[in-house]
Amino acid sequence: MKRDGFGSRLGILAAAAGSAIGLGNIWKFPYITGENGGAAFILVYLVCIFLIGMPVMLSELVVGRKGASNPVGSFKKIRPKSKWKFTGVLGVATGFIVLSFYSVIAGWVFAYISRAFTGKLVAIAPEELGDFFGGLISKTGEPIFWQFIVLAVTAFIVIAGIQKGVEKYSKILMPVLLGLLVVLMIRSVTLEGASKGLEFLFKPDFSALTAKGVLEALGHAFFSLSLGMGALLTYGSYINKEEKLPSLALQITIADTLIALMAGVVIFPAVFAYGLDPKMGPELIFITLPTVFHEMPLGGFFEVLFFVLIGIAAITSTISLLEVPVSYVSEEFNMPRKKTTIIIAFVIFLIGIPSSLSFGVLGDVTIFGRTYFGNLDFVASNIMLPLGGLLLSLFIGWVWGTKNAIQEATNEGTLKFAFASAYGFLIKYVAPLAIVVILLYATGVIS
Ligand code: PFF
C-alpha cells in the first residue's frame, strides 16, 4: 500500500506548526513564565529554542524523511539491527503519556467552550472565576467526559489520514488563530495598567531565575516544539524529497515562538491590569481570559471564538501526538489504521483518567510531592522529551554522522543550507552536552 503523504508545502507547514502550536503556547508557556518570574525565564527559553530545539527539530525531520517510516521503523531503516530503534520506542511511550494528560487540559478548554456558547461564562463576575474553575476541574464525571470527547475528535481526524485529515484542517484553522491573537493583544495592551505586564514579560530580572527555571525552560522548549518523541519525525516521513527541510524547521520554530510570545502579551498586561497573580499556575489563562472578556465590549462573542481556537490549536497537537503510536503500531504490526487508532485512543483515555482526577478526588494522593498529573507532566516534559532529544542528537552527531544528515537536509547537496556547519556543531556537541547537564539536574544527580 502506498504511504499517505502531505499534498502541499503550505499543508506541511500548517500541520507541523499546528503540532507545535497548542496548549503549550497558550496555556503552559504563560503560566510557567509567570511562575518563573517573567523576562529572564523567557530569555533562557529563547536560547534553548534556537540553539537546541531548532537543530533537534531539523534532525527529526531529516531522520523521518530518510527513513520514510514511523519513529521505530525509521531508525531501523537507517541503522538496521541496532538498538537505535529503542529511541523510537521511547518516543511512542512518551506519546502515550503526553497525550493522556494533554487531553485532560484540552477537555477543560472544551468544557469552557460549552459554557461560552450559552453565554454563561461571560456572565461570571471576575471574583468568582477562581471558584468556578476550581469547581469545574475538581468534578469527577464532567472533565472525564470532555477528555473523552477530545480523544474521540482526535481519533476521527487521525483515521481520516494525513491529507484529508491533518492537512485539511490545519490549513484553515491556524491563520484564524493568529488573527484572533492580534485582536486580543490590542485589547490587552490598551488596558489601563498594561505596561506593568509588558515590563514583566520583557524586562529581565535575573534574580528571579532559578536552576529549576532553567530546567523547565529546556523541557518546555521540547514540549512546545513537539520534539523528543518522534512527532515531527513522523510528519517528516510524509514529506516528499523536494521540500526544503532547514527552512521548514526555521519557519515552524519562529511561528511557535511568536505565538507563545503573543499569548504572553495577551495574558500578562491583563493579569497586572486586573490585579491578578502571575504565579497562580495552571489556572492562569482560565481565569485571566474570562476576566478580560467579562469587561470587554462584545466579550461574549470573542470568548466563544477564542476558546474555540484554543480548542482547535489543541486538536492540531493531539493529532500529531496520536499519530506517533498509531503509525508505529499500524506499520510495524501490520494492523488496520482505523482499528489501531480506536484501540490506542481508548488506552490513552484510560491512562488519562487519574490525571483528570488529580484535580479532584485524587488531589491528595501524591508521590514525590506531586500528584499523578504532576508526575506525568514532570517525567514526560522534563525527562523523557529531553532524553529523546539527547538520543537523537547522539545518533546524528556520532552514529549516522552529521554529513549524512546534511546530505538529506540539502536534498543530496542540491540545496543551499547556509547554516550547515553551525547545525553540525550544535547537534554534535552543544545539544547533547546541554541536555545531559539538565537531565542530571532533573534526576537529582547534581543540584
Ligand atoms: N507542542 C504541543 C504544544 O505546545 O501544545 C504539544 C506537543 C505536541 C508535544 C506533540 C509533543 C508532541 F509530540
Coordinates of C-alpha atoms and ligand atoms in Angstrom, one line a residue:
M1 CA 0.0 0.0 0.0
K2 CA 1.2 3.5 -0.8
R3 CA 2.0 5.6 2.2
D4 CA -0.1 8.6 2.8
G5 CA 1.7 12.0 2.4
F6 CA 1.3 15.7 2.5
G7 CA -0.2 17.4 -0.6
S8 CA 1.4 20.8 -0.5
R9 CA 4.1 22.9 1.1
L10 CA 1.5 25.0 2.9
G11 CA -0.1 21.9 4.2
I12 CA 3.1 20.6 5.6
L13 CA 3.8 23.9 7.3
A14 CA 0.3 24.2 8.7
A15 CA 0.3 20.6 10.0
A16 CA 3.8 20.8 11.6
A17 CA 3.2 24.3 13.0
G18 CA -0.2 23.0 14.1
S19 CA 1.5 20.3 16.1
A20 CA 4.0 22.7 17.7
I21 CA 1.4 25.4 18.4
G22 CA -1.0 24.2 21.1
L23 CA -1.8 24.3 24.7
G24 CA 2.0 24.5 25.3
N25 CA 2.0 28.0 23.8
I26 CA -1.3 29.4 25.1
W27 CA -1.8 27.6 28.4
K28 CA 1.6 26.4 29.6
F29 CA 4.0 29.0 28.4
P30 CA 2.2 31.9 30.1
Y31 CA 1.8 30.1 33.4
I32 CA 5.3 28.8 33.7
T33 CA 6.6 32.2 32.7
G34 CA 4.5 33.6 35.5
E35 CA 5.8 31.1 38.0
N36 CA 9.4 31.7 37.0
G37 CA 9.4 35.4 37.2
G38 CA 9.0 36.6 33.6
A39 CA 11.5 38.0 31.2
A40 CA 14.7 36.3 32.4
F41 CA 13.0 32.9 32.0
I42 CA 11.8 33.9 28.5
L43 CA 15.4 34.7 27.6
V44 CA 16.7 31.3 28.7
Y45 CA 13.7 29.7 26.9
L46 CA 14.7 31.5 23.6
V47 CA 18.3 30.3 23.9
C48 CA 17.0 26.7 24.4
I49 CA 14.6 27.1 21.4
F50 CA 17.1 28.3 18.9
L51 CA 20.4 26.6 20.0
I52 CA 18.9 23.2 21.0
G53 CA 15.3 23.0 19.8
M54 CA 15.8 24.0 16.2
P55 CA 18.7 21.7 15.4
V56 CA 16.8 18.8 17.1
M57 CA 13.8 19.7 15.0
L58 CA 15.7 19.6 11.8
S59 CA 17.2 16.3 12.9
E60 CA 13.8 14.8 13.5
L61 CA 12.5 15.9 10.1
V62 CA 15.6 14.5 8.4
V63 CA 15.5 11.1 10.1
G64 CA 11.8 10.8 9.3
R65 CA 12.2 11.7 5.7
K66 CA 15.2 9.5 5.2
G67 CA 13.6 6.6 7.0
A68 CA 10.2 7.2 5.4
S69 CA 8.5 5.4 8.3
N70 CA 7.3 5.7 11.9
P71 CA 9.9 6.5 14.6
V72 CA 10.8 2.9 15.2
G73 CA 10.8 2.0 11.5
S74 CA 12.9 5.0 10.5
F75 CA 15.7 4.2 12.9
K76 CA 15.5 0.5 11.8
K77 CA 15.9 1.6 8.2
I78 CA 18.9 3.9 8.8
R79 CA 20.7 1.6 11.2
P80 CA 19.3 -1.9 10.7
K81 CA 19.8 -4.5 13.5
S82 CA 20.9 -1.8 16.0
K83 CA 19.4 -0.8 19.3
W84 CA 18.7 2.7 18.0
K85 CA 15.1 1.6 17.3
F86 CA 14.5 1.9 21.0
T87 CA 14.8 5.7 20.7
G88 CA 11.6 5.3 18.6
V89 CA 10.1 3.0 21.2
L90 CA 10.8 5.7 23.9
G91 CA 9.1 8.2 21.7
V92 CA 6.0 6.1 21.3
A93 CA 5.8 5.6 25.1
T94 CA 6.2 9.3 25.6
G95 CA 3.4 9.9 23.2
F96 CA 1.0 7.8 25.3
I97 CA 1.9 9.7 28.4
V98 CA 1.8 13.2 27.0
L99 CA -1.5 12.7 25.2
S100 CA -3.0 11.1 28.3
F101 CA -2.6 14.3 30.4
Y102 CA -2.7 16.8 27.5
S103 CA -6.3 15.6 26.7
V104 CA -7.3 16.5 30.2
I105 CA -6.4 20.1 29.8
A106 CA -7.9 20.2 26.3
G107 CA -11.0 18.8 27.9
W108 CA -11.1 21.8 30.3
V109 CA -11.0 24.0 27.2
F110 CA -13.9 22.1 25.7
A111 CA -15.9 22.5 28.9
Y112 CA -15.2 26.2 28.8
I113 CA -16.4 26.3 25.1
S114 CA -19.6 24.7 26.1
R115 CA -20.3 27.4 28.7
A116 CA -19.0 30.2 26.4
F117 CA -21.6 29.2 23.8
T118 CA -24.5 29.6 26.2
G119 CA -23.2 32.9 27.4
K120 CA -22.8 31.6 30.9
L121 CA -19.1 32.1 31.1
V122 CA -19.0 35.7 30.2
A123 CA -21.7 36.4 32.8
I124 CA -19.5 35.2 35.7
A125 CA -18.1 38.0 37.8
P126 CA -14.3 38.1 37.8
E127 CA -14.0 37.5 41.5
E128 CA -16.0 34.3 41.1
L129 CA -14.0 32.8 38.3
G130 CA -11.5 31.1 40.6
D131 CA -14.2 29.2 42.3
F132 CA -15.9 28.4 39.1
F133 CA -12.7 27.0 37.6
G134 CA -11.8 25.1 40.7
G135 CA -15.3 23.7 40.9
L136 CA -15.2 22.5 37.3
I137 CA -11.9 20.7 37.3
S138 CA -12.4 19.0 40.6
K139 CA -15.6 17.3 39.4
T140 CA -15.3 13.6 38.7
G141 CA -17.6 13.0 35.7
E142 CA -17.6 16.1 33.6
P143 CA -13.9 16.6 32.9
I144 CA -13.5 12.9 32.1
F145 CA -16.4 13.2 29.7
W146 CA -14.7 16.2 27.9
Q147 CA -11.4 14.4 27.8
F148 CA -13.2 11.5 26.1
I149 CA -14.6 13.9 23.5
V150 CA -11.2 15.4 22.9
L151 CA -9.7 11.9 22.2
A152 CA -12.7 10.9 20.0
V153 CA -12.3 14.0 17.8
T154 CA -8.6 13.4 17.6
A155 CA -9.1 9.8 16.6
F156 CA -11.7 10.8 14.0
I157 CA -9.2 13.1 12.2
V158 CA -6.3 10.6 12.5
I159 CA -8.5 7.9 10.9
A160 CA -9.1 10.3 8.0
G161 CA -5.4 10.3 7.4
I162 CA -2.7 12.9 6.6
Q163 CA -4.0 14.7 3.6
K164 CA -7.7 14.6 4.2
G165 CA -7.5 15.0 7.9
V166 CA -4.5 16.6 9.4
E167 CA -3.5 18.8 6.5
K168 CA -7.0 20.0 5.5
Y169 CA -8.0 21.2 9.0
S170 CA -4.7 22.7 10.0
K171 CA -4.5 24.9 6.9
I172 CA -7.7 26.7 7.6
L173 CA -7.5 27.0 11.4
M174 CA -4.0 28.2 12.1
P175 CA -4.4 31.5 10.3
V176 CA -7.6 32.3 12.1
L177 CA -5.9 31.7 15.4
L178 CA -3.2 34.2 14.5
G179 CA -5.7 36.9 13.6
L180 CA -7.6 36.5 16.8
L181 CA -4.5 36.7 18.9
V182 CA -3.7 40.0 17.3
V183 CA -7.2 41.4 18.2
L184 CA -6.7 40.3 21.8
M185 CA -3.2 41.6 22.1
I186 CA -4.5 45.0 21.1
R187 CA -7.3 44.7 23.7
S188 CA -4.8 43.7 26.4
V189 CA -2.1 46.2 25.9
T190 CA -4.6 49.1 25.8
L191 CA -6.0 48.2 29.2
E192 CA -5.1 50.7 32.0
G193 CA -2.1 49.4 33.8
A194 CA -1.0 47.1 31.0
S195 CA 2.6 48.4 31.0
K196 CA 3.5 46.5 34.2
G197 CA 2.6 43.3 32.4
L198 CA 4.8 44.2 29.4
E199 CA 7.7 45.0 31.8
F200 CA 7.2 41.6 33.5
L201 CA 7.5 40.0 30.1
F202 CA 10.3 41.9 28.5
K203 CA 12.5 43.4 31.3
P204 CA 14.6 40.7 32.7
D205 CA 15.3 40.3 36.4
F206 CA 17.9 37.6 36.7
S207 CA 17.5 37.3 40.4
A208 CA 14.1 35.7 39.7
L209 CA 15.7 32.9 37.7
T210 CA 16.4 29.5 39.4
A211 CA 18.0 26.3 38.3
K212 CA 14.6 24.8 38.3
G213 CA 13.6 27.5 35.9
V214 CA 16.4 26.7 33.5
L215 CA 15.3 23.0 33.6
E216 CA 11.7 24.0 32.9
A217 CA 12.8 26.3 30.1
L218 CA 14.6 23.4 28.3
G219 CA 11.8 20.9 29.0
H220 CA 9.3 23.4 27.7
A221 CA 11.3 24.1 24.6
F222 CA 11.0 20.4 23.7
F223 CA 7.3 20.3 24.6
S224 CA 6.4 23.4 22.7
L225 CA 8.2 22.5 19.5
S226 CA 6.8 18.9 19.7
L227 CA 10.3 17.4 19.9
G228 CA 11.8 14.4 21.5
M229 CA 9.1 11.9 20.9
G230 CA 9.1 11.5 17.1
A231 CA 6.0 13.6 16.3
L232 CA 7.9 15.7 13.8
L233 CA 9.9 12.7 12.8
T234 CA 6.6 11.1 11.8
Y235 CA 5.5 14.2 9.9
G236 CA 8.9 14.3 8.3
S237 CA 8.2 10.8 6.9
Y238 CA 5.2 12.1 5.0
I239 CA 7.2 14.9 3.3
N240 CA 8.5 14.5 -0.2
K241 CA 12.1 14.7 -1.2
E242 CA 11.9 18.2 -2.9
E243 CA 10.9 20.0 0.3
K244 CA 13.5 22.3 2.0
L245 CA 13.7 20.9 5.5
P246 CA 16.1 23.6 7.0
S247 CA 13.8 26.4 6.1
L248 CA 10.8 24.4 7.3
A249 CA 12.4 23.9 10.7
L250 CA 13.1 27.6 10.9
Q251 CA 9.6 28.6 10.0
I252 CA 8.0 26.2 12.5
T253 CA 10.3 27.4 15.2
I254 CA 9.6 31.1 14.5
A255 CA 5.8 30.5 14.3
D256 CA 5.8 28.6 17.5
T257 CA 7.8 31.1 19.4
L258 CA 5.8 34.0 18.0
I259 CA 2.5 32.5 19.1
A260 CA 3.9 31.8 22.6
L261 CA 5.1 35.4 23.0
M262 CA 1.8 36.7 21.6
A263 CA -0.1 34.6 24.2
G264 CA 2.2 36.2 26.8
V265 CA 1.3 39.7 25.5
V266 CA -2.4 38.8 25.7
I267 CA -2.2 37.4 29.2
F268 CA 0.2 39.5 31.3
P269 CA -0.9 43.0 30.7
A270 CA -4.4 41.7 31.7
V271 CA -3.0 39.9 34.7
F272 CA -1.5 43.1 36.0
A273 CA -4.3 45.4 34.9
Y274 CA -6.8 43.4 36.9
G275 CA -4.5 42.8 39.8
L276 CA -4.3 39.0 39.3
D277 CA -1.4 36.9 40.5
P278 CA 1.0 36.0 37.7
K279 CA 2.2 33.0 39.8
M280 CA -1.2 31.4 40.1
G281 CA -0.3 28.3 38.0
P282 CA -2.2 26.1 35.6
E283 CA -5.4 28.1 36.1
L284 CA -3.8 31.3 34.7
I285 CA -5.5 31.5 31.3
F286 CA -8.7 30.0 32.6
I287 CA -9.2 32.9 35.0
T288 CA -7.4 35.8 33.2
L289 CA -9.1 35.5 29.8
P290 CA -12.6 35.3 31.1
T291 CA -11.8 38.4 33.2
V292 CA -10.8 40.3 30.1
F293 CA -13.9 39.1 28.2
H294 CA -16.2 39.9 31.0
E295 CA -15.1 43.6 30.8
M296 CA -14.8 43.8 27.1
P297 CA -17.3 45.1 24.5
L298 CA -18.7 42.0 22.6
G299 CA -16.8 39.9 25.2
G300 CA -19.2 37.0 24.8
F301 CA -18.6 36.8 21.1
F302 CA -14.8 37.0 21.4
E303 CA -14.9 34.5 24.2
V304 CA -16.5 31.8 22.1
L305 CA -14.2 32.5 19.3
F306 CA -11.0 32.4 21.4
F307 CA -11.8 29.3 23.4
V308 CA -12.8 27.5 20.2
L309 CA -9.5 28.5 18.7
I310 CA -7.5 27.2 21.7
G311 CA -9.5 24.0 21.3
I312 CA -8.5 23.8 17.7
A313 CA -4.9 24.6 18.5
A314 CA -5.0 21.7 21.0
I315 CA -6.5 19.3 18.5
T316 CA -3.9 20.0 15.8
S317 CA -1.4 19.0 18.5
T318 CA -3.3 16.0 19.8
I319 CA -3.5 14.5 16.3
S320 CA 0.3 14.7 16.0
L321 CA 0.6 13.0 19.4
L322 CA -1.7 10.2 18.4
E323 CA -0.2 9.8 15.0
V324 CA 3.1 8.6 16.6
P325 CA 1.8 5.4 18.3
V326 CA -0.8 4.8 15.5
S327 CA 1.9 4.9 12.7
Y328 CA 4.1 2.7 14.8
V329 CA 1.6 0.0 15.6
S330 CA -0.2 0.0 12.2
E331 CA 3.1 -0.1 10.3
E332 CA 5.2 -2.4 12.5
F333 CA 2.5 -4.8 13.3
N334 CA 0.5 -4.6 10.1
M335 CA -2.7 -3.6 11.7
P336 CA -5.5 -1.6 10.0
R337 CA -5.2 2.1 10.7
K338 CA -8.8 2.6 11.9
K339 CA -8.8 -0.2 14.4
T340 CA -5.4 0.7 15.7
T341 CA -6.4 4.3 16.2
I342 CA -9.5 3.4 18.1
I343 CA -7.8 1.0 20.5
I344 CA -4.8 3.3 21.2
A345 CA -7.0 6.3 21.8
F346 CA -9.1 4.3 24.2
V347 CA -6.0 3.1 26.1
I348 CA -4.7 6.7 26.3
F349 CA -8.1 7.7 27.7
L350 CA -7.8 5.1 30.5
I351 CA -4.3 6.2 31.4
G352 CA -5.6 9.8 31.5
I353 CA -8.4 9.3 33.9
P354 CA -6.3 9.5 37.1
S355 CA -4.7 12.7 35.6
S356 CA -8.2 14.3 35.5
L357 CA -9.0 13.1 39.0
S358 CA -5.7 14.6 40.2
F359 CA -7.6 17.9 40.4
G360 CA -10.4 16.4 42.4
V361 CA -10.7 13.2 44.4
L362 CA -7.1 12.1 43.8
G363 CA -5.8 15.6 44.7
D364 CA -4.3 14.5 48.0
V365 CA -2.6 11.4 46.6
T366 CA 1.0 12.5 45.9
I367 CA 4.3 10.7 45.1
F368 CA 7.5 12.8 45.3
G369 CA 5.3 15.7 46.3
R370 CA 3.4 15.7 43.1
T371 CA 0.0 14.4 42.0
Y372 CA -0.4 11.7 39.3
F373 CA -0.9 14.5 36.8
G374 CA 2.1 16.4 38.1
N375 CA 4.3 13.4 37.9
L376 CA 3.3 12.5 34.4
D377 CA 3.9 16.1 33.2
F378 CA 7.2 16.3 35.0
V379 CA 8.5 12.9 33.8
A380 CA 7.4 13.4 30.2
S381 CA 8.3 17.1 29.7
N382 CA 11.4 17.3 31.8
I383 CA 12.9 13.9 31.4
M384 CA 11.5 11.8 28.5
L385 CA 11.3 14.5 25.9
P386 CA 14.9 15.8 26.6
L387 CA 16.1 12.2 26.7
G388 CA 14.5 11.5 23.3
G389 CA 16.3 14.7 22.0
L390 CA 19.6 13.6 23.5
L391 CA 19.4 10.2 21.9
L392 CA 18.5 11.7 18.6
S393 CA 21.4 14.2 18.7
L394 CA 23.8 11.5 19.7
F395 CA 22.5 9.4 16.8
I396 CA 23.0 12.2 14.3
G397 CA 26.3 13.5 15.7
W398 CA 28.1 10.3 16.5
V399 CA 26.4 7.4 14.7
W400 CA 24.8 8.3 11.4
G401 CA 27.0 11.3 11.1
T402 CA 26.2 15.0 10.5
K403 CA 27.5 14.7 6.9
N404 CA 24.8 12.2 6.1
A405 CA 22.2 14.2 7.9
I406 CA 23.2 17.4 6.0
Q407 CA 23.1 15.4 2.7
E408 CA 19.5 14.5 3.4
A409 CA 18.7 18.0 4.6
T410 CA 20.1 19.6 1.4
N411 CA 18.4 17.0 -0.8
E412 CA 21.7 15.4 -1.7
G413 CA 23.6 18.6 -1.9
T414 CA 21.3 20.3 -4.4
L415 CA 20.0 22.9 -1.9
K416 CA 21.9 25.7 -0.2
F417 CA 22.0 25.4 3.6
A418 CA 23.9 28.4 4.9
F419 CA 24.0 27.2 8.5
A420 CA 25.0 23.6 7.7
S421 CA 28.2 23.7 9.7
A422 CA 26.6 25.5 12.6
Y423 CA 23.9 22.9 12.6
G424 CA 26.5 20.1 12.7
F425 CA 28.3 21.7 15.6
L426 CA 25.1 22.3 17.6
I427 CA 23.7 18.9 17.2
K428 CA 27.0 17.1 17.8
Y429 CA 28.3 19.0 20.8
V430 CA 26.1 21.7 22.2
A431 CA 22.7 19.9 22.3
P432 CA 23.9 16.7 23.9
L433 CA 26.1 18.5 26.5
A434 CA 23.3 20.9 27.5
I435 CA 20.7 18.2 27.7
V436 CA 22.9 15.9 29.8
V437 CA 23.6 18.7 32.3
I438 CA 19.9 19.4 32.5
L439 CA 18.9 15.8 32.9
L440 CA 21.4 15.3 35.7
Y441 CA 19.8 18.1 37.4
A442 CA 16.3 16.9 36.8
T443 CA 17.1 13.5 38.2
G444 CA 18.8 15.0 41.2
V445 CA 22.3 13.7 40.4
I446 CA 23.6 17.3 40.6
S447 CA 21.9 20.1 42.4
Ligands
PFF1 N1 3.8 21.2 21.0 C1 2.5 21.0 21.6 C2 2.1 22.2 22.4 O1 2.9 23.1 22.5 O2 1.0 22.3 22.8 C3 2.5 19.7 22.5 C4 3.1 18.5 21.9 C5 2.6 18.0 20.7 C6 4.2 18.0 22.5 C7 3.3 17.0 20.1 C8 4.8 16.9 21.9 C9 4.3 16.4 20.7 F1 4.9 15.4 20.1

